[in-house]
PDB file of C-alpha atoms in Angstrom:
ATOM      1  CA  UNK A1212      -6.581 -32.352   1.584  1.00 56.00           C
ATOM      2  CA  UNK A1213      -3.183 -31.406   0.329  1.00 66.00           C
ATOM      3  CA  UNK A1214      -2.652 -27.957   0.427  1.00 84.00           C
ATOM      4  CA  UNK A1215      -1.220 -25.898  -3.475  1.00 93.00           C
ATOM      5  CA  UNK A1216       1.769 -24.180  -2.548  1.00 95.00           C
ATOM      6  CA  UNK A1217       1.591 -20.833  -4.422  1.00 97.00           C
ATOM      7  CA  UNK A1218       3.432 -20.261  -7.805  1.00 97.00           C
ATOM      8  CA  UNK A1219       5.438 -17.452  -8.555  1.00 97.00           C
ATOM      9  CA  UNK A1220       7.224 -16.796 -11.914  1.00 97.00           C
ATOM     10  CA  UNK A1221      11.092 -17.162 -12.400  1.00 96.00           C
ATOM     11  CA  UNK A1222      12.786 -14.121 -11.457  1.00 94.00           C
ATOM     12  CA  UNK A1223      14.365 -14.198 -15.089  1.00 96.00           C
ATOM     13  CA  UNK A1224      10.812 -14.400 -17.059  1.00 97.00           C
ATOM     14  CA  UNK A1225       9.095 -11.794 -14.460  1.00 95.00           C
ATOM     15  CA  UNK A1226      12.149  -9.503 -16.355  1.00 94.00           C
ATOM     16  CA  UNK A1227      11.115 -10.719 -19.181  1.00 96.00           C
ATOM     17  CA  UNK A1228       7.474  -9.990 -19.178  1.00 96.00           C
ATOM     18  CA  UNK A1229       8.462  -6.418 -17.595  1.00 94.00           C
ATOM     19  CA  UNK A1230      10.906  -5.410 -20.559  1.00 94.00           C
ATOM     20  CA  UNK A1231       8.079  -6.809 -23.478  1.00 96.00           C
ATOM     21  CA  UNK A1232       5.158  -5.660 -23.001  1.00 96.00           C
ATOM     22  CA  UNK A1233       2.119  -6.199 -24.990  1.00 96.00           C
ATOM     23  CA  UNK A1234      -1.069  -3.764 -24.229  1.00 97.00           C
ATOM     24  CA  UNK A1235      -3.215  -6.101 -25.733  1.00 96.00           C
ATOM     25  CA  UNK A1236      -2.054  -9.056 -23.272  1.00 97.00           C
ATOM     26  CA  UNK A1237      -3.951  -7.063 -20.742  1.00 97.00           C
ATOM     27  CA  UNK A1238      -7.338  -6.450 -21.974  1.00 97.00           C
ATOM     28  CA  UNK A1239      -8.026  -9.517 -22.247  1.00 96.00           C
ATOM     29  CA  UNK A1240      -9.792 -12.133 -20.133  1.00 96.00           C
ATOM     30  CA  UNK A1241      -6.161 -13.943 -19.159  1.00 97.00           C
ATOM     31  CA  UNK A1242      -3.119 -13.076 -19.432  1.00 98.00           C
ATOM     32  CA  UNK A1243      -0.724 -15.381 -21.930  1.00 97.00           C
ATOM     33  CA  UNK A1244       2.183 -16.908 -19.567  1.00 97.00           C
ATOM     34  CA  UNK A1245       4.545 -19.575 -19.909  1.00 97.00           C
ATOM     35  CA  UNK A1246       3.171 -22.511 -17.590  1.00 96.00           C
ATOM     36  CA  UNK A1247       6.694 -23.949 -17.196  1.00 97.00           C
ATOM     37  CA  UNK A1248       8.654 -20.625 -16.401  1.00 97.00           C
ATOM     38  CA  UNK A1249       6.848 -20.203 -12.694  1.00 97.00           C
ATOM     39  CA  UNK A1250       7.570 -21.923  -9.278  1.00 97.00           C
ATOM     40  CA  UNK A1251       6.655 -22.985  -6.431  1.00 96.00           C
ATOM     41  CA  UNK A1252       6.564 -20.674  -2.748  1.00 94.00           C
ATOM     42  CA  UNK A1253       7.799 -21.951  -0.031  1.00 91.00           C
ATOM     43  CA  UNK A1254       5.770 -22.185   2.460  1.00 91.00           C
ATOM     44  CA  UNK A1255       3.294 -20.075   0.962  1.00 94.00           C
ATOM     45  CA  UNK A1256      -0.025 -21.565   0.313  1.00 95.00           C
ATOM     46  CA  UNK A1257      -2.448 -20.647  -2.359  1.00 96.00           C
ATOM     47  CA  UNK A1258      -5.501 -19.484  -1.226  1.00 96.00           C
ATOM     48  CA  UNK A1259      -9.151 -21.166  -2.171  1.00 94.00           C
ATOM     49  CA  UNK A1260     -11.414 -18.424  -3.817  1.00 96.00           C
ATOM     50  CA  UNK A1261      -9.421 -15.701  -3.237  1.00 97.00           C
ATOM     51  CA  UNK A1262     -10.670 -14.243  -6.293  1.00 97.00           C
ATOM     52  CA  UNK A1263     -14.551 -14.566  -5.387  1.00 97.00           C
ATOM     53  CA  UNK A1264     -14.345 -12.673  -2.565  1.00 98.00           C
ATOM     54  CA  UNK A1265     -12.478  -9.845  -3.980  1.00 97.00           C
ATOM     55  CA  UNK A1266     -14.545  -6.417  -4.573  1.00 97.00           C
ATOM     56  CA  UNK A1267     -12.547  -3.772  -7.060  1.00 95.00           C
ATOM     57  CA  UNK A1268     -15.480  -1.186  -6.024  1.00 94.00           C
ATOM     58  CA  UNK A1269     -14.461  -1.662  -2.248  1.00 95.00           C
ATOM     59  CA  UNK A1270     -10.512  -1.277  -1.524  1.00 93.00           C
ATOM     60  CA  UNK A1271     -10.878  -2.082   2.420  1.00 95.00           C
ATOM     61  CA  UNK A1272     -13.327  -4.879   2.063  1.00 97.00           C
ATOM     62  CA  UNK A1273     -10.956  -6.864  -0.231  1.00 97.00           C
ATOM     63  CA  UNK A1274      -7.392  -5.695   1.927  1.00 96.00           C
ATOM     64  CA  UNK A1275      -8.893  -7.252   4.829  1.00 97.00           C
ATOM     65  CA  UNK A1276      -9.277 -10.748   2.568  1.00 98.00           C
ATOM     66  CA  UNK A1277      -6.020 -10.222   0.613  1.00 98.00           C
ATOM     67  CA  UNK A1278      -4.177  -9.930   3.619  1.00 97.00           C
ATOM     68  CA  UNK A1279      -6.194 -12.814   5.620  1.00 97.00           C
ATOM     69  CA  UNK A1280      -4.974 -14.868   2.518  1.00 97.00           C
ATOM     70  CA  UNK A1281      -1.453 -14.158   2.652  1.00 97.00           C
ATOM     71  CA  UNK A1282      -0.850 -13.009   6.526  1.00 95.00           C
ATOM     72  CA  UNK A1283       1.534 -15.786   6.793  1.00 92.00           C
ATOM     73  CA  UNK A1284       3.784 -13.969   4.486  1.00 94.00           C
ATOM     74  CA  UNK A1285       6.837 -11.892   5.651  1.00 92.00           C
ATOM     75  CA  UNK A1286       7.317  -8.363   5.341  1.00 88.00           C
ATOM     76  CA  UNK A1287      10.748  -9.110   3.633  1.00 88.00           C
ATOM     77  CA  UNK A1288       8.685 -11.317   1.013  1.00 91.00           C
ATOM     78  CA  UNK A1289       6.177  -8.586   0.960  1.00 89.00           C
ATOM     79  CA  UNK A1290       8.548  -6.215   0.047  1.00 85.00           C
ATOM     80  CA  UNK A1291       9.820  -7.770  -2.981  1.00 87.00           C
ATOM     81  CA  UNK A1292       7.716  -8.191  -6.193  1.00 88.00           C
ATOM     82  CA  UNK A1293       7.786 -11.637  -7.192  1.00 91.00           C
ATOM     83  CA  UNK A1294       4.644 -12.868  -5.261  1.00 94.00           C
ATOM     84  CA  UNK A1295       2.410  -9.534  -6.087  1.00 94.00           C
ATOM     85  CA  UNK A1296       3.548  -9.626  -9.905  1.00 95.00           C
ATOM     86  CA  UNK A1297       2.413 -13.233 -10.340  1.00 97.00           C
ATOM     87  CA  UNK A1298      -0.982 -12.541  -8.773  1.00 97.00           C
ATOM     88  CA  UNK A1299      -1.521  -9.834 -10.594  1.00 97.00           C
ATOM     89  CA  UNK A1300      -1.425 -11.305 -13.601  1.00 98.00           C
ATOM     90  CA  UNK A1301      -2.734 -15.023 -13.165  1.00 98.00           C
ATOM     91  CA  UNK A1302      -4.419 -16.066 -10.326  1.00 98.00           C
ATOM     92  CA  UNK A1303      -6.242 -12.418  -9.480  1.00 98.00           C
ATOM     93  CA  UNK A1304      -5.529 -10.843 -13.115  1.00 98.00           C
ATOM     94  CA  UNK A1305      -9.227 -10.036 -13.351  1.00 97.00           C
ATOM     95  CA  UNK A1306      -9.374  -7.942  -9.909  1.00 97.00           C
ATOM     96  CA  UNK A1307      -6.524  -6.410 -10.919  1.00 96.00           C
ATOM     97  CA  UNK A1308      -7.261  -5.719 -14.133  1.00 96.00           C
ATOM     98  CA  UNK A1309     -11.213  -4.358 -13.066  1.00 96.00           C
ATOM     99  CA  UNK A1310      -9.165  -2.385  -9.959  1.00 94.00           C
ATOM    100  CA  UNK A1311      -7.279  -0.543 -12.570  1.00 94.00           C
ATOM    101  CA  UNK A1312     -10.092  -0.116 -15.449  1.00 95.00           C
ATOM    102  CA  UNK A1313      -8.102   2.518 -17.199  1.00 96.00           C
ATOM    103  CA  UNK A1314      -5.861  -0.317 -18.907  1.00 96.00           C
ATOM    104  CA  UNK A1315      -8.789  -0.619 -21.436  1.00 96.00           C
ATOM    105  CA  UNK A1316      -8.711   3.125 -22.620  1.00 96.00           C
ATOM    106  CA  UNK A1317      -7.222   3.494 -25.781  1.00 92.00           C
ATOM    107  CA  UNK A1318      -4.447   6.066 -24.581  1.00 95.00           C
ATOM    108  CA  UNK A1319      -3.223   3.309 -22.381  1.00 95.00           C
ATOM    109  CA  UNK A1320       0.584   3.325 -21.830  1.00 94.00           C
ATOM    110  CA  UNK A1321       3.383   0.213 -21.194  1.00 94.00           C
ATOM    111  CA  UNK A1322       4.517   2.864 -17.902  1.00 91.00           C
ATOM    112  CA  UNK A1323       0.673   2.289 -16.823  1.00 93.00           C
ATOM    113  CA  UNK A1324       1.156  -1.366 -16.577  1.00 94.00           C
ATOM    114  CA  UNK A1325       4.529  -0.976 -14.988  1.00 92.00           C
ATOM    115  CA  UNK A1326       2.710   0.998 -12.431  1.00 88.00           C
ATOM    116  CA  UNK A1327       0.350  -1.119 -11.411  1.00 91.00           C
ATOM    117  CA  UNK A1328       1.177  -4.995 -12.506  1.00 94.00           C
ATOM    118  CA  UNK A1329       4.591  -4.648 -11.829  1.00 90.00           C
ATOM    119  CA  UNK A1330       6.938  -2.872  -8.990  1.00 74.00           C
ATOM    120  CA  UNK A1331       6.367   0.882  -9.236  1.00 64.00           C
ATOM    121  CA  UNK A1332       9.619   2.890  -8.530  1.00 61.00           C
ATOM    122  CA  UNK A1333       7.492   5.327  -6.492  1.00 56.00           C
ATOM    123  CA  UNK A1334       5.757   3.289  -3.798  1.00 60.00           C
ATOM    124  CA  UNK A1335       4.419  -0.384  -3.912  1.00 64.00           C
ATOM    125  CA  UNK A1336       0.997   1.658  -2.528  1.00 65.00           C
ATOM    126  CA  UNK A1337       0.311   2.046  -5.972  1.00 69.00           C
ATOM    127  CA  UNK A1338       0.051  -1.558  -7.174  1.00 80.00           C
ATOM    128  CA  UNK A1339      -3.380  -2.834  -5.961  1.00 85.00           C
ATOM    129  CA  UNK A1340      -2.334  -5.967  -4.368  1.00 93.00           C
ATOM    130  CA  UNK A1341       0.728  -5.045  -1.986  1.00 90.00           C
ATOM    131  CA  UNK A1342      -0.597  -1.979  -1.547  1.00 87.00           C
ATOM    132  CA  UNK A1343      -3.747  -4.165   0.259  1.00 92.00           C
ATOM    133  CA  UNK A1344      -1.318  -5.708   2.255  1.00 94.00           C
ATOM    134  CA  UNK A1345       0.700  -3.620   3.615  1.00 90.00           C
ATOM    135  CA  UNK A1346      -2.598  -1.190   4.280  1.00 89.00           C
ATOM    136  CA  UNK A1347      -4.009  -3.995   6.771  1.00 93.00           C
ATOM    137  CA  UNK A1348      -0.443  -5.253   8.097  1.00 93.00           C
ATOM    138  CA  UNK A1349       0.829  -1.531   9.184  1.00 90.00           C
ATOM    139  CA  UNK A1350      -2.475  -1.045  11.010  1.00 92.00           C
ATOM    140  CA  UNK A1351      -4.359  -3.693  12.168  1.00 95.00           C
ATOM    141  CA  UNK A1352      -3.931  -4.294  15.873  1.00 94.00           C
ATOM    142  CA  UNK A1353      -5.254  -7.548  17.457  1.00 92.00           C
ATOM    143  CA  UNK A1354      -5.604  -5.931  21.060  1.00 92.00           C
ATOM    144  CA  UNK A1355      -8.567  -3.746  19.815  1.00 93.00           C
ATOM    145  CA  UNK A1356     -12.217  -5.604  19.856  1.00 95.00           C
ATOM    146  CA  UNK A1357     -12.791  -4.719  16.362  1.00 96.00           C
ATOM    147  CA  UNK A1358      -8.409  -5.118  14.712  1.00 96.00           C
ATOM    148  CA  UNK A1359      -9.170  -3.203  11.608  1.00 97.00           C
ATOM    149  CA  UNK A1360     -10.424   0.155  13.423  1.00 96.00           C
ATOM    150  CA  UNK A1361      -7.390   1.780  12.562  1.00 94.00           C
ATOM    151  CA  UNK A1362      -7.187   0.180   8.566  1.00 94.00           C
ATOM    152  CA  UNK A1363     -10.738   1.749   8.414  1.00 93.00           C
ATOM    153  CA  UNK A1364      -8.830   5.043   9.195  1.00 91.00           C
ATOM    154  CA  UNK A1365      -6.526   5.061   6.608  1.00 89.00           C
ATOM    155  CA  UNK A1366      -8.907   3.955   4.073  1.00 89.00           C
ATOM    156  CA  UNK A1367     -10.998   6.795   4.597  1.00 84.00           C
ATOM    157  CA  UNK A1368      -8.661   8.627   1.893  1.00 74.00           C
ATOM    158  CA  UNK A1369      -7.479   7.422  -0.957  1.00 72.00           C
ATOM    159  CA  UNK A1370      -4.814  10.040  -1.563  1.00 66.00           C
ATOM    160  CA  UNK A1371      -3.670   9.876   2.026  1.00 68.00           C
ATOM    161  CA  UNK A1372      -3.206   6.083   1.826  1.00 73.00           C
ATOM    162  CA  UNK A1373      -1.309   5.645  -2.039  1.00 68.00           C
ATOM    163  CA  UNK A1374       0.497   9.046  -2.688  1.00 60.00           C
ATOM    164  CA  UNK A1375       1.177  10.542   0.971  1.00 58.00           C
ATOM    165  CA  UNK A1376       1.784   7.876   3.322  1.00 61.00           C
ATOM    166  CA  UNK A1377       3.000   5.467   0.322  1.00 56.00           C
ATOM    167  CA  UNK A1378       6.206   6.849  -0.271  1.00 48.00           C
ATOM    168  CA  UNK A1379       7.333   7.355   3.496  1.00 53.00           C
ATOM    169  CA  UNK A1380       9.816   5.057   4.568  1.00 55.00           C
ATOM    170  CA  UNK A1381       8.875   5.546   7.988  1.00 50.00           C
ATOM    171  CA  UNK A1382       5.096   3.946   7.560  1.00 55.00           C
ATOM    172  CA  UNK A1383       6.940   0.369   6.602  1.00 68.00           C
ATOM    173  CA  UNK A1384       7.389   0.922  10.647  1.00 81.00           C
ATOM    174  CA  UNK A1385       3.954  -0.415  12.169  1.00 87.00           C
ATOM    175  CA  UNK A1386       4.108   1.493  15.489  1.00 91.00           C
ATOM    176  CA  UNK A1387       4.365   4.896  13.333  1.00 89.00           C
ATOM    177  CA  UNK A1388       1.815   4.090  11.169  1.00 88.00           C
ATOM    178  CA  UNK A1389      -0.476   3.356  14.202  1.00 92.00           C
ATOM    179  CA  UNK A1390       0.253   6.169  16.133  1.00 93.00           C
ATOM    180  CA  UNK A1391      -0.393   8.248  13.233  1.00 91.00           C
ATOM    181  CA  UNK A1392      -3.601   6.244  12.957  1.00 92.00           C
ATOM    182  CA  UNK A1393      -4.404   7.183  16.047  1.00 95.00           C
ATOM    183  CA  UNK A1394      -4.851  10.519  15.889  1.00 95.00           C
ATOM    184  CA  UNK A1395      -6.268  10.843  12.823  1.00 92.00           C
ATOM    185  CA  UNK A1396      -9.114   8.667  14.799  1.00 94.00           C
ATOM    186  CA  UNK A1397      -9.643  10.808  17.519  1.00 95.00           C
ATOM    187  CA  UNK A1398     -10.044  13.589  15.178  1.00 93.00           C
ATOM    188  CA  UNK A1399     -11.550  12.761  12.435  1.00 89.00           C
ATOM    189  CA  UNK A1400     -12.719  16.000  11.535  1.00 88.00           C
ATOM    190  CA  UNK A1401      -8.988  16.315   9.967  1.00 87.00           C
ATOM    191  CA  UNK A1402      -9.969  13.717   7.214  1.00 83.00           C
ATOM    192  CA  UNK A1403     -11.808  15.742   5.332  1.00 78.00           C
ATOM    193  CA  UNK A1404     -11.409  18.840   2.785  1.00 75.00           C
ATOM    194  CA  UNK A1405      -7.786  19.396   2.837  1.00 73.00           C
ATOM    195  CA  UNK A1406      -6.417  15.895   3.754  1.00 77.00           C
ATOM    196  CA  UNK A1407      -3.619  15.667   1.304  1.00 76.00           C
ATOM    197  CA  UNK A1408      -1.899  19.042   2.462  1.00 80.00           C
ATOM    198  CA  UNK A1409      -2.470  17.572   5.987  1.00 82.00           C
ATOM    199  CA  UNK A1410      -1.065  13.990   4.770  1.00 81.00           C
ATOM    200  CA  UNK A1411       2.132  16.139   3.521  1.00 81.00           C
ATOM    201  CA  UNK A1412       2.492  17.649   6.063  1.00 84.00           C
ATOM    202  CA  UNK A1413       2.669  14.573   8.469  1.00 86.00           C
ATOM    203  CA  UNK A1414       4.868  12.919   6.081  1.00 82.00           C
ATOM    204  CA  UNK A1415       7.375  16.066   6.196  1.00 83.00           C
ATOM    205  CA  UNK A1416       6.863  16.167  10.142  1.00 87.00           C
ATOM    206  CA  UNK A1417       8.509  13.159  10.666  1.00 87.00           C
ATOM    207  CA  UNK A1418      11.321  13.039   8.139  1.00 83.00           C
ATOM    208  CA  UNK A1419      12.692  16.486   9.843  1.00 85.00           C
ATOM    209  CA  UNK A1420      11.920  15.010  13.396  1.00 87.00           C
ATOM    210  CA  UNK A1421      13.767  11.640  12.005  1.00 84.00           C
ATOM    211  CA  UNK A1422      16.994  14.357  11.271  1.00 84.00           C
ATOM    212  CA  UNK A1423      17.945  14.148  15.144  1.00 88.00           C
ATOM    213  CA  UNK A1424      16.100  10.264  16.092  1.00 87.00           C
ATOM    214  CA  UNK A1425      16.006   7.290  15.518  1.00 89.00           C
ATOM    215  CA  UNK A1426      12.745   6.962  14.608  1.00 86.00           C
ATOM    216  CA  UNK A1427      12.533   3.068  13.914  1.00 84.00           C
ATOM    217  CA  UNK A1428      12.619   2.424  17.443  1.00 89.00           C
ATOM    218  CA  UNK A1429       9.915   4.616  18.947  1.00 91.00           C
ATOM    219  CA  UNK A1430       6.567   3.340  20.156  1.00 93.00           C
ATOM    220  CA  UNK A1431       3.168   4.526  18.768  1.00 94.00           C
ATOM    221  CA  UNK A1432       2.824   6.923  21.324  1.00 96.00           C
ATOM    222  CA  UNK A1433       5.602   9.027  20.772  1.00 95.00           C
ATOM    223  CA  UNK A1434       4.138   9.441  17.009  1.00 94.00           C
ATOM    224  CA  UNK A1435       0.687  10.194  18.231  1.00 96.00           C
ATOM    225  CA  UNK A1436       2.178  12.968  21.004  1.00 96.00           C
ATOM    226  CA  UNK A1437       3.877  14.651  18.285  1.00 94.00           C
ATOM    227  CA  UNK A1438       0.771  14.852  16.425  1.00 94.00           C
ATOM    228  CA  UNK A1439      -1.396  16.454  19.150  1.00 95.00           C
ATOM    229  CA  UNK A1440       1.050  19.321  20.151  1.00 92.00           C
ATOM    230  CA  UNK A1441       0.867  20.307  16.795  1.00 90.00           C
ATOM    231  CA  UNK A1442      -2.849  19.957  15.993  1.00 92.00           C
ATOM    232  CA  UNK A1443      -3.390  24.031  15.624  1.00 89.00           C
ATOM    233  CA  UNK A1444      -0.920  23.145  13.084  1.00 87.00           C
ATOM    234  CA  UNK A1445      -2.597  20.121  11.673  1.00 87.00           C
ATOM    235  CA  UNK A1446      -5.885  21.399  11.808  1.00 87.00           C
ATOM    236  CA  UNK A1447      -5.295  24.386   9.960  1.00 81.00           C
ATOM    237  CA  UNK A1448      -5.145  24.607   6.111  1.00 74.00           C
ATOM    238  CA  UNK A1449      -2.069  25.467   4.034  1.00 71.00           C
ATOM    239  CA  UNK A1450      -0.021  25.471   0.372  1.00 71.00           C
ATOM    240  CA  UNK A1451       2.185  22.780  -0.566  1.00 72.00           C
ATOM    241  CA  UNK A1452       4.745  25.766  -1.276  1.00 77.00           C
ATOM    242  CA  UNK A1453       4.270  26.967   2.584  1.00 74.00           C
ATOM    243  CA  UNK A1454       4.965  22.805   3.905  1.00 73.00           C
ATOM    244  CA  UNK A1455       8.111  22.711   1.181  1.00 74.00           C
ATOM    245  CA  UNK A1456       9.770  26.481   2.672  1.00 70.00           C
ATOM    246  CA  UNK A1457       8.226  26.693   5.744  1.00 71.00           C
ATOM    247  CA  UNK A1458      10.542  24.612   8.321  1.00 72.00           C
ATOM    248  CA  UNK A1459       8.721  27.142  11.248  1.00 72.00           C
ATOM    249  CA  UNK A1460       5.984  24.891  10.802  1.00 75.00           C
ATOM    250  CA  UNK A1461       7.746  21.861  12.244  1.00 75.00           C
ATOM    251  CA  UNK A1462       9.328  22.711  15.621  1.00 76.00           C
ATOM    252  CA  UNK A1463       8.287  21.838  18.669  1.00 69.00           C
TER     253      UNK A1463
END
C-alpha cells in the first residue's frame, strides 16, 4: 500500500489563517480550511490513526506516539511551524482542541489560539503538538532498556517542562537536556514542592555558566556534574527575587 505523504498548508494561507481569526472556527467539530491551499511533505508520511491513540488527559502517553509518528522528522523541520500548525488544526484538531479545553470558555481570546494552534513567540513548549515532540526527542535515549526513563522525568512537572525548560535555548541541545535529566532522576526528591524555583534556577545556572563556554558542545556529563556540586543549592528552597539578584548562588 502506497503510503499519504503528509499535507501542510501554504506558507501564505498559514499567514492568512494566523492574521483572521475566527473564535468560532475553533469550537467546533472541524476546522473550515481551504482544501486546495495545502501541500504535500516531502518525505514526510502521514500517520494511520494517529488521532485514536492520542490521550489529552495523559501528556506523556500521547508524546511517546506523536513523536513515534513523526520521528523521521528533522529538528530543523521541527523547529518551524508549518507541520505543527496544520496538525493542529486538521488532521489532530480534536486532540488539540480537547488538550486546550479553555478555547470553549466564553472569555476566550484570538492571543489564546495564537498560543497554542499557532507558533507562540515564547516557546514552541506551549503548543501541544511540538511541544510532544521535542519532550520525547531531547530525552529519550535508545541505550537505556526502557528509552523514555528520562521523558518520564521531565513529565513529572508540568511547569518544569512548558514554562522553565521551554524557553532555554540550551535544552534544544539533547546532551543538556539529558544530563539535566539525569539528575533530576537520581534525586527525585527535588521534583516536588518547589520545582519551578528549582527549574529557574537550573535554567539561570547554565545561561551564566554558558557566559565563559561553549555550552553546545559539552557532553551530558558535564551538565549533570554541575548539577551535583551544587545540590545544597538545588535542594534548598528560595524566591524568584533571590535567583534574579543573587549571582552568589551560581559559582562554583
Amino acid at each position: 500500500m502506497t503510503m499519504e505523504l503528509q499535507k501542510v498548508f501554504k506558507r501564505s494561507y498559514m499567514e492568512e489563517l494566523r492574521r483572521n481569526i475566527h473564535i468560532d472556527d475553533y469550537q467546533g467539530d472541524v476546522f473550515p480550511y481551504e482544501p486546495s491551499k495545502v501541500r504535500p511533505l516531502a518525505n514526510v508520511y502521514k500517520p494511520e490513526g494517529l488521532l485514536d491513540r492520542l490521550d489529552p488527559d495523559d501528556d506523556f502517553s500521547s508524546a511517546k506516539e506523536i513523536y513515534q509518528a513523526y520521528e523521521s522528522v528533522t529538528p530543523l523541520l521541527a523547529s518551524m511551524p508549518d507541520l505543527w500548525v496544520y496538525l493542529a488544526h486538521v488532521d489532530l484538531f480534536p486532540y488539540v482542541q480537547k488538550r486546550h479545553s479553555d478555547i470553549f470558555n466564553d472569555d476566550v481570546t484570538e492571543e489564546y489560539i495564537v498560543d497554542h494552534w499557532f507558533k507562540n513567540k515564547v516557546s514552541v513548549f506551549r503548543m501541544a503538538l511540538p511541544s510532544a515532540w521535542w519532550s520525547v526527542y531531547l530525552s529519550i535515549d535508545k541505550s537505556r532498556e526502557n528509552p523514555y526513563e528520562l521523558t518520564e522525568i521531565l513529565f513529572r512537572n508540568q511547569e518544569l517542562r512548558t514554562n522553565s525548560f521551554g524557553p532555554l535555548t540550551l535544552i534544544r541541545h539533547r546532551e543538556a537536556m539529558i544530563g539535566i535529566l539525569e539528575f533530576l532522576k537520581e534525586h527525585q526528591e527535588l521534583l516536588v514542592d518547589g520545582m519551578n524555583m528549582r527549574a529557574q534556577y537550573i535554567r539561570k545556572l547554565f545561561n551564566f555558566i554558558g557566559g565563559t563556554k561553549r555550552l553546545e558542545f559539552l557532553g551530558r556529563d558535564f551538565f549533570k556534574a554541575e548539577l551535583e556540586k551544587r545540590y545544597d543549592i538545588i535542594s534548598r528552597k528560595f524566591s524568584r527575587e533571590e535567583i534574579q539578584n543573587n549571582n552568589e548562588l551560581f559559582n562554583d
